[in-house]
Amino acid sequence: MNMNPPLLELHNISYSYPGQKNPLLKEINFHVHKEQIGIIGPNGSGKTTLFQIIMGLLKADDGQIVLQGTEIKTEKDFFMLRRKLGFLFQDSDDQLFSPTVLEDIAFGPLNHGATPQEARDISIRTLEKLGLKGFEDRITHRLSGGEKKLVALATILSMEPEMLLLDEPSNNLDPATRERLIKILREQKLAHIIISHDLDFLASTCNQLYTMQDGQLIRCEEKQIHNHEHIHPYGNQPHLHGI
Amino acid sequence: MIDESFSMGSTLFHKRDPKVKLIGAAAISIVLALCSSIVVAGIGVIVTAILLFLSKPAPCLLFKRFLQVNVFNLFIWITLPLTYGGGETMQFSFLNLSLDGIRMAALISLKSNGILFCFLALLATSSTANLGHGMEKLGVPRKLTFLLLFSYRQLFVIHREYQRLQRAAKLRGFTPKNSLHTYRTYSYLFGMTLVRSWNRGERVHQAMILRGFTGNLIPLDQPQPGKADYFFLFTMLFISLLLAGLSLMPLTL
């Protein structure tokens, strides 16, 4: 037996939408130990679908999902998997469904057997960790877009996951909240997979980059020499991009 | 949109446990709804008006709510005296007004305002979320409380989605007119809102499943009712018993 199996393995995952001839995902093989991975790819290339398959929201036509060496098959297996992998939706309004922030963050822990007191404590701790102290009794629909994103992240972190799946987390965020999210993700030191079109965001939060092309995940080389055009001043001098 | 303006405040009504307020409001409004005497309904209005006064609502908001309910009563006052058959009539210029009709209109107005005052004083002083949890604690079927809490949360989202579509139509030069094009556009807007709400419902359900939802909504601990709450409950039940007792007495009106 392998002493230290990867956190998550995908074996030959294929998927096509019903009624469509060309498969969206073609025999994807992929594994994560503790890496922080970014995935870029055009719209409609199947990135979100891949996340939904990993979380058991969609069923792959073929292939296996293996979590820490155990194959995930039944709904009961997925119940366990969903506790270990936290999925942050693209639209926070879909994720925040309770009237108040505290209730929303406590929802996961309560479902996984925490007592109300434990759930309350862990929720308040999570809020403090994200710099959202005092948000407990705020009404979720009255939060700003950036606050919603951070609270949505808190609802997932309160379940103490071992890996995060983030679907375009930096979309529609103002620069300050975006920076805050980058800082939080760096401090978490959790394994994560981030889907994004925001290359700078990926560069600041990930150490591996994949592209999604023709239903395949392709690993990008770490550094590539390339030419590009500049619209900022001093583009002819050596410089760093992003942070 | 719902802004729950009545629930912001710190009077003794706002501080009471939602459970005792729910029981109190149910008791008083049932008695008021079932009574058939103008005197009892009148006393009910006075008592609930006092309760409402004590909950210190913002006057202009209160007036708006009052108007909303009494527009309906106005129609009752226009129609009932002219259409209520039988009994004595009263000559008013060239019209024959039914006395029973007038009596019925007065009774309906008093009852509806009494119940309005009671709900504004007791229920509107709690947030919808608290009322939902209170209902669940009181043993109201779970599906109903889910329905209340989720509609409350999603109403804002659906409304915003509808506004977004409406804005998109406006930006492309849509001005509502009495034309087939207008009706078709509106039906598209409603249809799209419905489809989007459905999709959103599915995504919310997925979000719940991802966080381990298996069909039970487990509430966080709610504060237990204290002495003041029990005293409040006792007072409300006393008021409703008094009104119920009065309506059993042989009153002429």
CSV table of N, CA and C in Angstrom, one decimal, chain A residues 52 55 57 75 79 82 87 89 91 93-99 102-108 110-112 116-117 119-120 139-142 148 155 159, chain B residues 2-4 8 127 129 133 149-150 152-154 156-157 160-161 164 200 203-214 216-222:
chain,number,residue,atom,x,y,z
A,52,GLN,N,-17.9,20.4,-10.2
A,52,GLN,CA,-19.2,19.8,-9.8
A,52,GLN,C,-19.1,18.3,-9.7
A,55,MET,N,-17.2,17.2,-6.5
A,55,MET,CA,-18.1,17.4,-5.3
A,55,MET,C,-19.3,16.4,-5.4
A,57,LEU,N,-21.9,16.7,-7.4
A,57,LEU,CA,-23.1,17.3,-7.8
A,57,LEU,C,-23.5,16.9,-9.2
A,75,GLU,N,-23.4,8.1,-2.2
A,75,GLU,CA,-23.8,9.4,-1.7
A,75,GLU,C,-23.2,9.6,-0.3
A,79,PHE,N,-20.8,12.5,1.1
A,79,PHE,CA,-21.1,13.3,2.3
A,79,PHE,C,-19.7,13.6,3.1
A,82,ARG,N,-17.4,15.9,1.0
A,82,ARG,CA,-17.8,17.3,1.0
A,82,ARG,C,-17.4,18.1,2.2
A,87,PHE,N,-16.2,23.9,-1.4
A,87,PHE,CA,-16.4,24.5,-2.7
A,87,PHE,C,-17.0,25.9,-2.6
A,89,PHE,N,-18.6,28.9,-4.4
A,89,PHE,CA,-19.4,29.1,-5.7
A,89,PHE,C,-19.0,30.4,-6.3
A,91,ASP,N,-21.2,32.6,-7.5
A,91,ASP,CA,-22.1,33.6,-7.0
A,91,ASP,C,-22.4,33.4,-5.5
A,93,ASP,N,-24.4,34.7,-3.6
A,93,ASP,CA,-25.8,34.7,-3.2
A,93,ASP,C,-26.4,33.3,-3.3
A,94,ASP,N,-25.8,32.4,-4.0
A,94,ASP,CA,-26.3,31.0,-4.0
A,94,ASP,C,-25.8,30.3,-2.8
A,95,GLN,N,-24.7,30.8,-2.2
A,95,GLN,CA,-24.1,30.1,-1.1
A,95,GLN,C,-24.6,30.6,0.3
A,96,LEU,N,-25.1,31.8,0.3
A,96,LEU,CA,-25.5,32.3,1.6
A,96,LEU,C,-27.1,32.3,1.6
A,97,PHE,N,-27.6,31.3,2.3
A,97,PHE,CA,-29.1,31.2,2.2
A,97,PHE,C,-29.7,31.4,3.6
A,98,SER,N,-29.0,31.5,4.7
A,98,SER,CA,-29.6,31.7,6.0
A,98,SER,C,-29.8,33.2,6.2
A,99,PRO,N,-30.7,33.6,7.0
A,99,PRO,CA,-31.0,35.0,7.2
A,99,PRO,C,-29.8,35.8,7.8
A,102,LEU,N,-24.2,34.5,11.1
A,102,LEU,CA,-23.8,33.5,12.1
A,102,LEU,C,-24.5,32.1,11.7
A,103,GLU,N,-25.7,32.2,11.4
A,103,GLU,CA,-26.5,31.0,11.1
A,103,GLU,C,-25.9,30.3,9.9
A,104,ASP,N,-25.5,31.1,8.9
A,104,ASP,CA,-25.0,30.6,7.7
A,104,ASP,C,-23.7,29.8,7.9
A,105,ILE,N,-22.8,30.5,8.7
A,105,ILE,CA,-21.5,29.8,9.0
A,105,ILE,C,-21.7,28.6,9.8
A,106,ALA,N,-22.7,28.6,10.7
A,106,ALA,CA,-22.9,27.5,11.6
A,106,ALA,C,-23.6,26.3,10.9
A,107,PHE,N,-24.1,26.6,9.7
A,107,PHE,CA,-24.9,25.5,9.1
A,107,PHE,C,-24.1,24.2,8.8
A,108,GLY,N,-22.9,24.4,8.3
A,108,GLY,CA,-22.1,23.2,8.0
A,108,GLY,C,-21.8,22.4,9.2
A,110,LEU,N,-23.1,22.3,12.1
A,110,LEU,CA,-24.3,21.7,12.7
A,110,LEU,C,-24.7,20.5,12.0
A,111,ASN,N,-24.7,20.5,10.6
A,111,ASN,CA,-25.0,19.3,9.9
A,111,ASN,C,-24.1,18.2,10.1
A,112,HIS,N,-22.8,18.5,10.4
A,112,HIS,CA,-21.8,17.5,10.6
A,112,HIS,C,-21.7,17.1,12.1
A,116,PRO,N,-24.9,23.0,19.1
A,116,PRO,CA,-25.1,24.5,18.8
A,116,PRO,C,-24.1,25.3,19.4
A,117,GLN,N,-23.6,25.0,20.6
A,117,GLN,CA,-22.6,25.9,21.2
A,117,GLN,C,-21.3,25.8,20.5
A,119,ALA,N,-20.9,24.9,17.4
A,119,ALA,CA,-21.0,25.6,16.1
A,119,ALA,C,-20.9,27.1,16.2
A,120,ARG,N,-21.5,27.6,17.2
A,120,ARG,CA,-21.4,29.0,17.5
A,120,ARG,C,-20.0,29.5,17.7
A,139,ILE,N,-27.4,40.8,8.4
A,139,ILE,CA,-28.3,40.1,7.6
A,139,ILE,C,-27.6,39.8,6.2
A,140,THR,N,-27.6,38.5,5.8
A,140,THR,CA,-26.7,38.2,4.7
A,140,THR,C,-27.0,39.0,3.4
A,141,HIS,N,-28.3,39.2,3.1
A,141,HIS,CA,-28.6,39.9,1.8
A,141,HIS,C,-28.3,41.3,1.9
A,142,ARG,N,-28.0,41.9,3.0
A,142,ARG,CA,-27.6,43.3,3.1
A,142,ARG,C,-26.1,43.5,3.0
A,148,LYS,N,-19.9,39.6,1.0
A,148,LYS,CA,-20.6,38.3,0.7
A,148,LYS,C,-19.6,37.2,0.4
A,155,THR,N,-18.2,30.4,5.5
A,155,THR,CA,-19.1,29.2,5.7
A,155,THR,C,-18.5,27.9,5.3
A,159,MET,N,-16.2,24.5,8.2
A,159,MET,CA,-16.2,23.1,8.2
A,159,MET,C,-14.9,22.4,8.3
B,2,ILE,N,-39.2,44.5,1.2
B,2,ILE,CA,-39.3,44.4,2.7
B,2,ILE,C,-38.1,45.0,3.3
B,3,ASP,N,-38.3,46.0,4.2
B,3,ASP,CA,-37.1,46.5,4.9
B,3,ASP,C,-37.2,46.3,6.4
B,4,GLU,N,-38.4,45.7,6.8
B,4,GLU,CA,-38.5,45.4,8.2
B,4,GLU,C,-38.3,46.6,9.1
B,8,MET,N,-36.9,47.5,13.8
B,8,MET,CA,-35.8,48.2,14.4
B,8,MET,C,-36.3,49.0,15.6
B,127,SER,N,-37.8,40.4,13.7
B,127,SER,CA,-37.4,40.2,12.3
B,127,SER,C,-38.0,38.9,11.8
B,129,ALA,N,-36.6,36.5,10.3
B,129,ALA,CA,-35.7,35.3,10.7
B,129,ALA,C,-36.1,34.8,12.1
B,133,HIS,N,-37.8,31.1,13.3
B,133,HIS,CA,-37.2,30.2,14.3
B,133,HIS,C,-38.2,30.0,15.4
B,149,LEU,N,-38.6,31.1,5.7
B,149,LEU,CA,-37.2,31.6,5.8
B,149,LEU,C,-36.6,31.7,4.4
B,150,PHE,N,-36.8,30.7,3.5
B,150,PHE,CA,-36.2,30.8,2.2
B,150,PHE,C,-36.8,31.8,1.3
B,152,TYR,N,-38.1,34.5,2.3
B,152,TYR,CA,-37.6,35.8,2.8
B,152,TYR,C,-36.3,36.1,2.2
B,153,ARG,N,-35.4,35.1,2.3
B,153,ARG,CA,-34.0,35.3,1.8
B,153,ARG,C,-34.0,35.5,0.3
B,154,GLN,N,-34.7,34.7,-0.4
B,154,GLN,CA,-34.6,34.7,-1.9
B,154,GLN,C,-35.4,35.8,-2.6
B,156,PHE,N,-35.3,38.9,-2.1
B,156,PHE,CA,-34.4,40.0,-2.5
B,156,PHE,C,-33.7,39.7,-3.7
B,157,VAL,N,-33.2,38.5,-3.8
B,157,VAL,CA,-32.4,38.1,-4.9
B,157,VAL,C,-33.2,38.0,-6.2
B,160,ARG,N,-34.0,41.5,-7.3
B,160,ARG,CA,-32.9,42.2,-7.9
B,160,ARG,C,-32.7,41.6,-9.4
B,161,GLU,N,-32.9,40.3,-9.5
B,161,GLU,CA,-32.8,39.7,-10.8
B,161,GLU,C,-33.8,40.3,-11.8
B,164,ARG,N,-32.8,43.8,-12.8
B,164,ARG,CA,-31.7,43.7,-13.7
B,164,ARG,C,-32.2,43.5,-15.1
B,200,ARG,N,-31.6,29.2,-9.7
B,200,ARG,CA,-30.9,29.7,-8.5
B,200,ARG,C,-31.3,28.7,-7.3
B,203,ARG,N,-29.1,25.8,-7.4
B,203,ARG,CA,-27.8,26.1,-6.9
B,203,ARG,C,-27.8,26.2,-5.4
B,204,VAL,N,-28.8,26.9,-4.9
B,204,VAL,CA,-28.9,27.0,-3.4
B,204,VAL,C,-29.0,25.6,-2.8
B,205,HIS,N,-29.8,24.8,-3.4
B,205,HIS,CA,-29.9,23.4,-2.9
B,205,HIS,C,-28.6,22.7,-2.9
B,206,GLN,N,-27.8,22.9,-4.0
B,206,GLN,CA,-26.5,22.3,-4.1
B,206,GLN,C,-25.6,22.8,-3.0
B,207,ALA,N,-25.7,24.1,-2.8
B,207,ALA,CA,-24.8,24.7,-1.7
B,207,ALA,C,-25.1,24.1,-0.4
B,208,MET,N,-26.4,23.8,-0.2
B,208,MET,CA,-26.8,23.2,1.1
B,208,MET,C,-26.3,21.8,1.2
B,209,ILE,N,-26.4,21.0,0.1
B,209,ILE,CA,-26.0,19.6,0.1
B,209,ILE,C,-24.5,19.6,0.4
B,210,LEU,N,-23.7,20.5,-0.2
B,210,LEU,CA,-22.3,20.5,0.0
B,210,LEU,C,-21.9,20.8,1.4
B,211,ARG,N,-22.8,21.4,2.1
B,211,ARG,CA,-22.5,21.6,3.5
B,211,ARG,C,-23.2,20.6,4.4
B,212,GLY,N,-23.5,19.5,3.9
B,212,GLY,CA,-24.0,18.4,4.7
B,212,GLY,C,-25.5,18.4,5.0
B,213,PHE,N,-26.3,19.1,4.2
B,213,PHE,CA,-27.7,19.2,4.5
B,213,PHE,C,-28.3,17.9,4.2
B,214,THR,N,-29.1,17.3,5.1
B,214,THR,CA,-29.8,16.0,4.8
B,214,THR,C,-31.3,16.1,5.0
B,216,ASN,N,-32.8,18.2,7.5
B,216,ASN,CA,-33.1,18.8,8.8
B,216,ASN,C,-32.4,20.1,9.0
B,217,LEU,N,-33.1,21.2,9.3
B,217,LEU,CA,-32.5,22.4,9.6
B,217,LEU,C,-32.3,22.5,11.1
B,218,ILE,N,-31.0,22.5,11.5
B,218,ILE,CA,-30.7,22.5,12.9
B,218,ILE,C,-30.5,23.9,13.3
B,219,PRO,N,-31.4,24.4,14.2
B,219,PRO,CA,-31.2,25.8,14.6
B,219,PRO,C,-30.1,26.0,15.6
B,220,LEU,N,-29.4,27.2,15.6
B,220,LEU,CA,-28.5,27.5,16.7
B,220,LEU,C,-29.4,27.7,17.9
B,221,ASP,N,-28.8,27.7,19.1
B,221,ASP,CA,-29.6,27.9,20.3
B,221,ASP,C,-30.2,29.2,20.3
B,222,GLN,N,-31.5,29.3,20.5
B,222,GLN,CA,-32.2,30.5,20.7
B,222,GLN,C,-32.3,30.9,22.1
